[in-house]
XYZ file of C-alpha atoms in Angstrom:
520
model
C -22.297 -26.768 11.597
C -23.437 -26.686 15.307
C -24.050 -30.491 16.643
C -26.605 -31.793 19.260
C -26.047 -33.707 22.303
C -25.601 -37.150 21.585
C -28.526 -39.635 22.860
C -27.051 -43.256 24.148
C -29.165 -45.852 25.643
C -26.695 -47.674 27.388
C -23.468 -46.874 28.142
C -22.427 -49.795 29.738
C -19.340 -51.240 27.066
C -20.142 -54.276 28.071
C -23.654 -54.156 26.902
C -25.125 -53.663 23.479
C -25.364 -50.130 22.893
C -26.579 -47.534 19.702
C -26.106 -43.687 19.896
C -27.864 -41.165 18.078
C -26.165 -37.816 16.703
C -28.275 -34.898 15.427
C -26.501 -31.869 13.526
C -27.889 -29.057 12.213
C -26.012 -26.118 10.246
C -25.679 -22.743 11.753
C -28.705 -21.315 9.109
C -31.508 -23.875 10.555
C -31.605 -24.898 7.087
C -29.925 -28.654 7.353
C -29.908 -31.468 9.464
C -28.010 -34.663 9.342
C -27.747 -37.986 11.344
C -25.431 -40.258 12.532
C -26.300 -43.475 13.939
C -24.002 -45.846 15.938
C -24.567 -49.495 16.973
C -21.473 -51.005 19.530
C -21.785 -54.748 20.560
C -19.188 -57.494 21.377
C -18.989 -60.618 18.923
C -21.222 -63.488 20.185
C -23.514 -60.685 21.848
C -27.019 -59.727 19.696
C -27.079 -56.269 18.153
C -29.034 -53.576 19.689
C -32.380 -52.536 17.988
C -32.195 -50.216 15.464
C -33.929 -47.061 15.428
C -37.422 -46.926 13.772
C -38.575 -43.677 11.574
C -41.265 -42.847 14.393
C -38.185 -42.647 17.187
C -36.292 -40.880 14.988
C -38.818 -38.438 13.988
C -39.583 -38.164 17.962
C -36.062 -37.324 18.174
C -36.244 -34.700 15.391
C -39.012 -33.046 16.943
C -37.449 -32.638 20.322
C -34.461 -30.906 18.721
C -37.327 -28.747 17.849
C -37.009 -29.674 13.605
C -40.633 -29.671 12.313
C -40.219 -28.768 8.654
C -38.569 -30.360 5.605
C -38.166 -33.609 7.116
C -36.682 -36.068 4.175
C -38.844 -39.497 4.454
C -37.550 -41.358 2.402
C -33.334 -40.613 3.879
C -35.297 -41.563 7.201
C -35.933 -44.988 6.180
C -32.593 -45.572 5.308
C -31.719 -44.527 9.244
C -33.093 -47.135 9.874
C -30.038 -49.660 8.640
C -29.211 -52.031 11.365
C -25.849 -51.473 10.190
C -25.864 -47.575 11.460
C -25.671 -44.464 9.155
C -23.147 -41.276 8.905
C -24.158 -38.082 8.070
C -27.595 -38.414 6.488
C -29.328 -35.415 5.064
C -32.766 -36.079 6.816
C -34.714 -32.412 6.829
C -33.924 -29.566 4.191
C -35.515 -26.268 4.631
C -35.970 -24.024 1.500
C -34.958 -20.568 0.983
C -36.762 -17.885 -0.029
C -36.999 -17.097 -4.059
C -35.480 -13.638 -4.241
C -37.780 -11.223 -6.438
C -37.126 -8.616 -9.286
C -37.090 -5.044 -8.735
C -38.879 -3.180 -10.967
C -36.968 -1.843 -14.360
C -36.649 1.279 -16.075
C -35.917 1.784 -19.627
C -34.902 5.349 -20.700
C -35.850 5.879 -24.578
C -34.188 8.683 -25.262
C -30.340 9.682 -25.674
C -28.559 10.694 -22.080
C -25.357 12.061 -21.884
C -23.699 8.809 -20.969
C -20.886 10.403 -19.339
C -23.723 11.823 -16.419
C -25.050 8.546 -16.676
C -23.034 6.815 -15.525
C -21.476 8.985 -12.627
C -24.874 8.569 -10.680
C -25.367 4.855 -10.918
C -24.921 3.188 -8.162
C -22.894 -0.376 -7.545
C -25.239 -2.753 -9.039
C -25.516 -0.236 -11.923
C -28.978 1.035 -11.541
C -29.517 4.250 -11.965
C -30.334 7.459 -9.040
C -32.762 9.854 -11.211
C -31.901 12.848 -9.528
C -31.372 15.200 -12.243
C -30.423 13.983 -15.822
C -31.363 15.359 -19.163
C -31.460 14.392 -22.549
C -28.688 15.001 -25.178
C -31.389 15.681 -28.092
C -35.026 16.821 -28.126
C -38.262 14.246 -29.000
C -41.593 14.534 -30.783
C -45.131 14.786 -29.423
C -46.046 11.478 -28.833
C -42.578 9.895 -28.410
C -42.165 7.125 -25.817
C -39.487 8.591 -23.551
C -40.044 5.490 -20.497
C -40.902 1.775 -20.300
C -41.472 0.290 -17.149
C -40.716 -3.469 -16.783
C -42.567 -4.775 -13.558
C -40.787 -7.071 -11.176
C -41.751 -9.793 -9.877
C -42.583 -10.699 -5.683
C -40.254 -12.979 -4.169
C -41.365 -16.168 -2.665
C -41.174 -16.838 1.135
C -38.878 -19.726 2.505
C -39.051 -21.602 5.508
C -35.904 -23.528 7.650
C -36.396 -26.805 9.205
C -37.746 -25.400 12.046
C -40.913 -23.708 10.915
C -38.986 -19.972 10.685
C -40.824 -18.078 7.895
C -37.936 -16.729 5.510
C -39.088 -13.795 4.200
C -37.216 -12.938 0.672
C -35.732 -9.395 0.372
C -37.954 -6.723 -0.553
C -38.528 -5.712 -4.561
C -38.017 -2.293 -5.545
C -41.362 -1.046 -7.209
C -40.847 1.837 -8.990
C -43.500 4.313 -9.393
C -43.678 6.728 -12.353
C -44.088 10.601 -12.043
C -44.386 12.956 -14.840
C -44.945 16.438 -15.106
C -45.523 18.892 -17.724
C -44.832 17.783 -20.926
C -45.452 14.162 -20.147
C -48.146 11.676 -19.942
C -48.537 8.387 -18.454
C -49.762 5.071 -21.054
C -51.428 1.868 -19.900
C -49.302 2.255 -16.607
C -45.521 1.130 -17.543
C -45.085 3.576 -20.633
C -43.817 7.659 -20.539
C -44.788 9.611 -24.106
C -44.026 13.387 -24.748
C -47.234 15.245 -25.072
C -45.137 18.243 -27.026
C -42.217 18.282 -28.562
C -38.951 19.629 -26.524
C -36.199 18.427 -24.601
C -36.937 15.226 -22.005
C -35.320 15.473 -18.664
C -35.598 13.766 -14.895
C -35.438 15.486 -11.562
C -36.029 13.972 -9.109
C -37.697 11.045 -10.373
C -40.121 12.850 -11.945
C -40.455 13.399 -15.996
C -40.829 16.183 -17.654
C -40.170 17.879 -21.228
C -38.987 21.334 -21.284
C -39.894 23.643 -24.427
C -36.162 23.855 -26.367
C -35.401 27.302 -27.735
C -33.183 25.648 -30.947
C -30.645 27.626 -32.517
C -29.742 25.630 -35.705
C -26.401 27.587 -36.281
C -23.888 29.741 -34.298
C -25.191 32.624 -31.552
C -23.840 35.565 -32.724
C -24.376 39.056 -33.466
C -27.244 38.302 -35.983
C -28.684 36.098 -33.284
C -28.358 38.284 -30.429
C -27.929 36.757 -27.012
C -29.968 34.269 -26.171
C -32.441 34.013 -23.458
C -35.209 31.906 -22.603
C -36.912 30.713 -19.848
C -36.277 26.588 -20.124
C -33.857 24.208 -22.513
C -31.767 26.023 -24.805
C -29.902 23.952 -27.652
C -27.351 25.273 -29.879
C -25.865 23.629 -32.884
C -23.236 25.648 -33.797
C -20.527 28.302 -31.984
C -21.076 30.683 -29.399
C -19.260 33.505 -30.437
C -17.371 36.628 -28.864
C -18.993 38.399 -26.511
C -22.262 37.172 -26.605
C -24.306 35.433 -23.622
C -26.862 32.169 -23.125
C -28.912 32.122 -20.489
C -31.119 29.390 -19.720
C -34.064 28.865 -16.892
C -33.063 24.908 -17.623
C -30.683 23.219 -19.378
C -27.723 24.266 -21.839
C -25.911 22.406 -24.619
C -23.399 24.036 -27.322
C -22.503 21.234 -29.587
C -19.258 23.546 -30.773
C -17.110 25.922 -29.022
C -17.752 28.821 -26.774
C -15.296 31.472 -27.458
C -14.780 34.742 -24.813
C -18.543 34.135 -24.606
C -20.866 34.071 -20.969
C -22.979 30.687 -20.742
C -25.432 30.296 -17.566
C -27.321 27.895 -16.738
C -29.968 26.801 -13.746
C -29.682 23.274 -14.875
C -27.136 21.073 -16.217
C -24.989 22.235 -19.149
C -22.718 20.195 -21.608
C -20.956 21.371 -24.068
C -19.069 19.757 -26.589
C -16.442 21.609 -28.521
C -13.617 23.717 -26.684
C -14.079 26.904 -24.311
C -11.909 29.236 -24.735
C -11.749 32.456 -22.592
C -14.953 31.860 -20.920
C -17.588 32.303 -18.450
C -19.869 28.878 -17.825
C -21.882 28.904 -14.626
C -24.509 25.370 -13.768
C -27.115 26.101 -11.480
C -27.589 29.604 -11.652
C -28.206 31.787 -8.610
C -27.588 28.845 -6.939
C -23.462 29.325 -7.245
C -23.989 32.609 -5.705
C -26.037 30.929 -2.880
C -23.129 28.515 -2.275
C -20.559 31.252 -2.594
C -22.416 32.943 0.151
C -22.931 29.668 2.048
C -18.741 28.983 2.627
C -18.079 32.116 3.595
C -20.987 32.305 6.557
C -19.857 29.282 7.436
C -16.265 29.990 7.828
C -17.666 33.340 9.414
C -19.949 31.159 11.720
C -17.180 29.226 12.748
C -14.774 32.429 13.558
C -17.497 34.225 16.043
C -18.224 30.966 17.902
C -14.034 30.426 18.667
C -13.657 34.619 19.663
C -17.098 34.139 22.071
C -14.895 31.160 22.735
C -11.958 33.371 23.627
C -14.272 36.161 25.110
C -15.475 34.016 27.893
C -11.819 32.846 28.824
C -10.734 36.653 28.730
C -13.869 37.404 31.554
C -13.279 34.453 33.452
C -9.700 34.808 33.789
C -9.390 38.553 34.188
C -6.849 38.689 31.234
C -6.927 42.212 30.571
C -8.081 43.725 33.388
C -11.675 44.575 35.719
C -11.864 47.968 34.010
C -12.330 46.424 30.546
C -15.770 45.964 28.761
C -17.247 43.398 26.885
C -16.707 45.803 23.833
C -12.931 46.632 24.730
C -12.248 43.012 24.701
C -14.300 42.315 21.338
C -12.140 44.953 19.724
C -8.800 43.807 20.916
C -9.653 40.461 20.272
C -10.341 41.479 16.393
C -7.244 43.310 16.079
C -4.979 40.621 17.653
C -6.467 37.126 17.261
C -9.520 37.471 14.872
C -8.249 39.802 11.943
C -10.359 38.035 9.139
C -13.809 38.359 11.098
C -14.290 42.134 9.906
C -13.113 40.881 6.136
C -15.870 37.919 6.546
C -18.271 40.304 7.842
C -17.658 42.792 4.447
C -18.240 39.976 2.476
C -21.091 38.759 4.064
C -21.717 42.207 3.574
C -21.828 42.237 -0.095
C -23.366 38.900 -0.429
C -26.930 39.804 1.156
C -26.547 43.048 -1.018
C -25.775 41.782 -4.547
C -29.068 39.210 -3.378
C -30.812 41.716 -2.003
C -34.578 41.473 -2.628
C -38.271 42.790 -0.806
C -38.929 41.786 2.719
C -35.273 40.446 3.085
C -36.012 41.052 6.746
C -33.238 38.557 7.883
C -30.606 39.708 5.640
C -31.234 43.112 6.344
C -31.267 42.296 10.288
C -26.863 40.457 9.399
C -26.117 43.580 7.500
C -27.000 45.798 10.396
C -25.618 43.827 13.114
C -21.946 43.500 10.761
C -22.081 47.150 10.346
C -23.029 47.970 14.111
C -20.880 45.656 15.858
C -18.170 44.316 14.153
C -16.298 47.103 11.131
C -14.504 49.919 12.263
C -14.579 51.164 16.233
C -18.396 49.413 15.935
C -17.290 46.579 18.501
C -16.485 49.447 21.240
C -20.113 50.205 21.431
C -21.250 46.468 22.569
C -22.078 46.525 25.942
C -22.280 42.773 26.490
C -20.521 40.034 25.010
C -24.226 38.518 24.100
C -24.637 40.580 21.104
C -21.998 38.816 19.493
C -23.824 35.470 20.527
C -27.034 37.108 18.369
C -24.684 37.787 15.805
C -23.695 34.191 15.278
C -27.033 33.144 16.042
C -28.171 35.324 12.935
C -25.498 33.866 10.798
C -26.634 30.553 11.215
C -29.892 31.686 10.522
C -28.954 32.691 7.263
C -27.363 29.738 6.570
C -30.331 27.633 7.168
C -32.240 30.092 5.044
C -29.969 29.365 2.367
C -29.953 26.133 2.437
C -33.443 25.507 2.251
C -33.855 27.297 -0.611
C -30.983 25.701 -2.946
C -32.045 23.543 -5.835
C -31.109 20.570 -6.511
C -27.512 20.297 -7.543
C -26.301 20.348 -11.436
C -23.599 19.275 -13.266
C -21.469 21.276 -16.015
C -19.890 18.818 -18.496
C -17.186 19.941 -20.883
C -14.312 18.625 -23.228
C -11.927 21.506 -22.838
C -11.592 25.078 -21.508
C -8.355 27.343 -21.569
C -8.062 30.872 -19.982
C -11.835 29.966 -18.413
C -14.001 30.112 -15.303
C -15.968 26.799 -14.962
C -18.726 26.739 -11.837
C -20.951 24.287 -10.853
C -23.527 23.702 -7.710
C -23.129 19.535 -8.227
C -20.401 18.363 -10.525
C -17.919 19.296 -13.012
C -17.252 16.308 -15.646
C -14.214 17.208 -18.434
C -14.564 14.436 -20.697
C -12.095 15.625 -23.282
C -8.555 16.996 -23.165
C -9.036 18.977 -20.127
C -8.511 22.468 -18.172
C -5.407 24.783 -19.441
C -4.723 27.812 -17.028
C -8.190 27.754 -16.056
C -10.653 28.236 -12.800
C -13.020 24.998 -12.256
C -15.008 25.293 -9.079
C -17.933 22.680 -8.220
C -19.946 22.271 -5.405
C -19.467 18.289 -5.221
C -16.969 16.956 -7.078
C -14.924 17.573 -10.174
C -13.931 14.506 -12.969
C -11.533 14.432 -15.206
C -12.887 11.417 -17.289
C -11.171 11.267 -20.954
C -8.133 8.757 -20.777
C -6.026 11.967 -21.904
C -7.425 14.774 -19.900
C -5.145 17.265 -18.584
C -5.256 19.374 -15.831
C -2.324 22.073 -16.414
C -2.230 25.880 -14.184
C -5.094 27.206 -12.513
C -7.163 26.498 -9.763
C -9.243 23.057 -9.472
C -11.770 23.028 -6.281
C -14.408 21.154 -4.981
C -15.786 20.455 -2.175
C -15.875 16.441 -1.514
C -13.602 15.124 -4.344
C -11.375 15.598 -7.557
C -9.583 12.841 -9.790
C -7.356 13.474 -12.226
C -5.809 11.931 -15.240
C -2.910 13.941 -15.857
C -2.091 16.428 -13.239
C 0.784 19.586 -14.117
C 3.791 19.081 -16.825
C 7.273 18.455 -17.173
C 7.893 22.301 -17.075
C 6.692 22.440 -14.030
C 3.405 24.579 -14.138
C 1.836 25.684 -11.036
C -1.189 23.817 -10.319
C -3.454 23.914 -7.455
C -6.172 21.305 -6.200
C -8.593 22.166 -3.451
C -11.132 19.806 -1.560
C -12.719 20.663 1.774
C -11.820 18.620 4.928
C -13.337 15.559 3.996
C -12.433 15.194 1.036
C -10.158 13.629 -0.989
C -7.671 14.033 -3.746
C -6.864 11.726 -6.471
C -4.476 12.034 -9.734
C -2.970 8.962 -12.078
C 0.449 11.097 -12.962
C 1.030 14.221 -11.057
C 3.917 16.185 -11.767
C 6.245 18.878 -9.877
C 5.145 22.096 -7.941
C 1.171 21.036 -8.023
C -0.460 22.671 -4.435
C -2.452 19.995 -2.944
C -4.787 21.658 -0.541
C -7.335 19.845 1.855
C -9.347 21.665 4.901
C -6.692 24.787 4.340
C -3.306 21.970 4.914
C -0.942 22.162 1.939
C 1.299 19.917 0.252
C 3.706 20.487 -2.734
C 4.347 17.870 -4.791
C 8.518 17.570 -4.780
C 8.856 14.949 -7.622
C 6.964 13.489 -10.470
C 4.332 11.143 -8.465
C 2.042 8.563 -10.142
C -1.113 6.755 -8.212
C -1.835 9.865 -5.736
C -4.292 10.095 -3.305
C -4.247 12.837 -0.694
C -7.006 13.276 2.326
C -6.852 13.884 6.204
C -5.750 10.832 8.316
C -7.904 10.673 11.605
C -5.396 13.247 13.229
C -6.294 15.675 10.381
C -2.875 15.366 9.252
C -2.745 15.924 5.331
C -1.638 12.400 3.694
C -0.440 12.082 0.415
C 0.251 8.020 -0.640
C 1.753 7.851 -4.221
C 4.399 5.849 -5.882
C 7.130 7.945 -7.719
C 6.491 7.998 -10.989
């Protein structure tokens, strides 16, 4: 509470005195007074205060609002007053945002991983777990309500915070009712991207995919009931879900794929050329990052005279890339083979990497640069690409499974293993990687992401090798971790020496890999 100066009419002890004390709280939103008569006995009191001084006084402190008649009056006590509520401002009445409610069945485990803190969810990409009828309300919108403006005592305008309105998009498939309500206009499979609605034609197969069934591929939502069997391959334009086991079978999807039975000896790709894309994407940018340090070290070479005035631009390159910078002609092959498995018409950019790779940088190539600036408008082209790239990815998709052994699990968003877990296995997502089941494993293989992976259950007893991989900024988290797992963040290592339990591993501010855990 902040207090005002104090106003006395005489301060002379030996004459009858009163003081006045005005305090208001630190939000404007209070104020109180204390009033103080002082005379000798024998001597008459001083006068007390009357409502219009004090509301004189009130004003001058500059309080114009909320003023409490009533608590005035009884300021007025000959007697004097402490601490009397005499203005009150009013807050604002906080609204309601606007509420969604989803009518059909979402994977709850997707769900929930992109809600935020106050549990609402971020419709970025979800789909549904079963298909709906024509005509089927898929969306009811609940709208909120405005807030109501407040005011302090003096005469600020409190404005309440604003409500989040919530407009509804559909797309094909979907049709908007009296304003607040979603319905399927055909039958198929629901989904949001985006915030946007939509129902996807579902190619249904009502039993396993198998040799009698062929492969299966089709152009949006595929849903299978039963096994996918050896050897054979789904491939979906959209969505994927395998309510059984996939079994030394090839699953690919461009959108988000769950599936709920066991994968054994496997192939499951989420977000279809897309993992290629991102494939392509960390290696330019490790190659980026290579070219810019040896132009780096080219420029020191020059300035310094380090090998010599007889040497060219070239000369240097090549010694460079045989001394300091042996991996640029390996990132340069498989840059290489990354424009040419995506090869399509009018690549004009990709063509233009491949030919500068192949011209400047493999073989006795770098001999024939004539100025260090042609590796500058090689790195200039790589980052090219990668904005290329990038614009084109999709939006990211999550793979969510309950078990995989001897497979290779890719994802361009996240990987979610709601079951047992991954046995001797490959898991590699984009974002992040969950292991959500109270009992989920993670035991041999190769877990990497590129911002974050938790674990239940991390290695065994006998002492299985195990390796976890986040990029840089990301971080590393396991309940029970056990011997000989490879922790691996922005290319540090860390071997786990003894049976650890609460782990969490990430770069300190020095980039210095940190592991905190508790032994187990």
């Amino acid at each position: 509470m902040k207090e005002n100066s104090t106003l006395i009419v005489d301060k002379d002890s030996s004459i009858p005195a009163r003081s006045l004390n005005i305090k208001i709280t630190e939000n404007n939103m209070e104020a109180y007074i204390t009033i103080t008569y002082s005379f000798k006995e024998g001597q008459n009191p001083p006068p007390s205060y009357n409502v219009d001084e004090l509301k004189a006084e009130l004003f001058n402190k500059g309080i114009v609002y909320g003023i409490i008649e009533e608590n005035l009056e009884k300021c007025t006590d000959k007697n004097g007053v402490e601490n009397i509520l005499v203005a009150k401002g009013e807050f604002p009445v906080e609204g309601e945002d606007d509420i969604i409610h989803i009518k059909f069945d979402i994977d709850k485990d997707i769900k929930k991983l992109n809600e935020d803190k106050y549990g609402r969810i971020d419709f970025k990409n979800i789909g549904a777990v079963t298909a709906v009828s024509k005509g089927d309300v898929l969306v009811e919108r609940v709208p909120g309500k405005d807030g109501v403006p407040g005011k302090d005592i003096k005469g600020k305008i409190l404005k309440p915070k604003p409500v989040k309105k919530i407009k509804l998009k559909v797309s094909s498939g979907c049709e908007i009712k009296n304003e607040n309500i979603v319905i399927a206009s055909m039958s198929g499979k629901p989904s949001i991207k985006n915030n946007t609605f939509y129902v996807y034609k579902v190619h249904e197969v009502k039993g396993d995919v198998n040799l009698e069934t062929g492969n299966i591929i089709f152009s949006e939502d595929i849903l299978i009931h039963g096994h996918v069997k050896e050897g054979m391959k789904v491939i979906a334009g959209n969505t994927i879900s395998v309510l059984k086991n996939v079994e030394r079978a090839e699953i690919k999807g461009r959108s988000d794929i769950v599936i709920k039975g066991n994968i054994i000896s496997s192939h499951v790709i989420g977000g279809g050329e897309d993992t290629e894309k991102l494939k392509e994407l960390e290696n330019l940018n490790v190659f980026r990052q290579s070219l810019k340090d040896m132009i780096g070290a080219i420029e020191e070479v020059k300035k310094f005279n380090l090998l010599g005035y007889d040497v060219s631009d070239g000369q240097i390159v090549k010694v460079l890339m045989e001394n300091k910078f042996k991996a640029i002609p390996k990132q340069g092959l498989c840059a290489i083979t990354h424009i040419i498995k995506s090869r399509q018409n009018d690549d004009i950019q990709g063509d233009k990497l491949l030919c500068l790779i192949k011209g400047k940088l493999l073989g006795l190539a770098p001999l024939s640069i004539k100025h260090y600036s042609e590796v500058i408008e090689i790195e200039e082209t790589v980052n090219e690409r990668i904005e290329f790239l990038n614009s084109t990815l999709s939006l990211p998709v999550n793979v969510k499974i309950n078990y995989c052994q001897d497979s290779f699990i890719n994802s361009s968003g996240d990987i979610i293993v709601s079951g047992k877990g991954s046995y001797v296995s490959e898991l590699y997502a984009y974002n992040n990687v969950y292991f959500t089941g109270d009992m989920s494993v993670v035991r041999g293989g190769t877990v990497k992401a590129g911002k974050e992976i938790k674990c239940k259950t991390a290695g065994s007893l006998g002492g299985s090798i195990t390796k976890l991989i986040v990029n840089e900024e990301g971080h590393i988290w396991i309940d029970k971790a056990y011997e000989n797992i490879v922790l691996s963040i922005g290319g540090r290592e860390f071997v786990i020496d003894y049976a650890s339990r609460k782990l969490h591993a990430y770069l300190n501010e020095n980039y210095e890999l940190k592991v905190d855990r508790l032994r187990l």
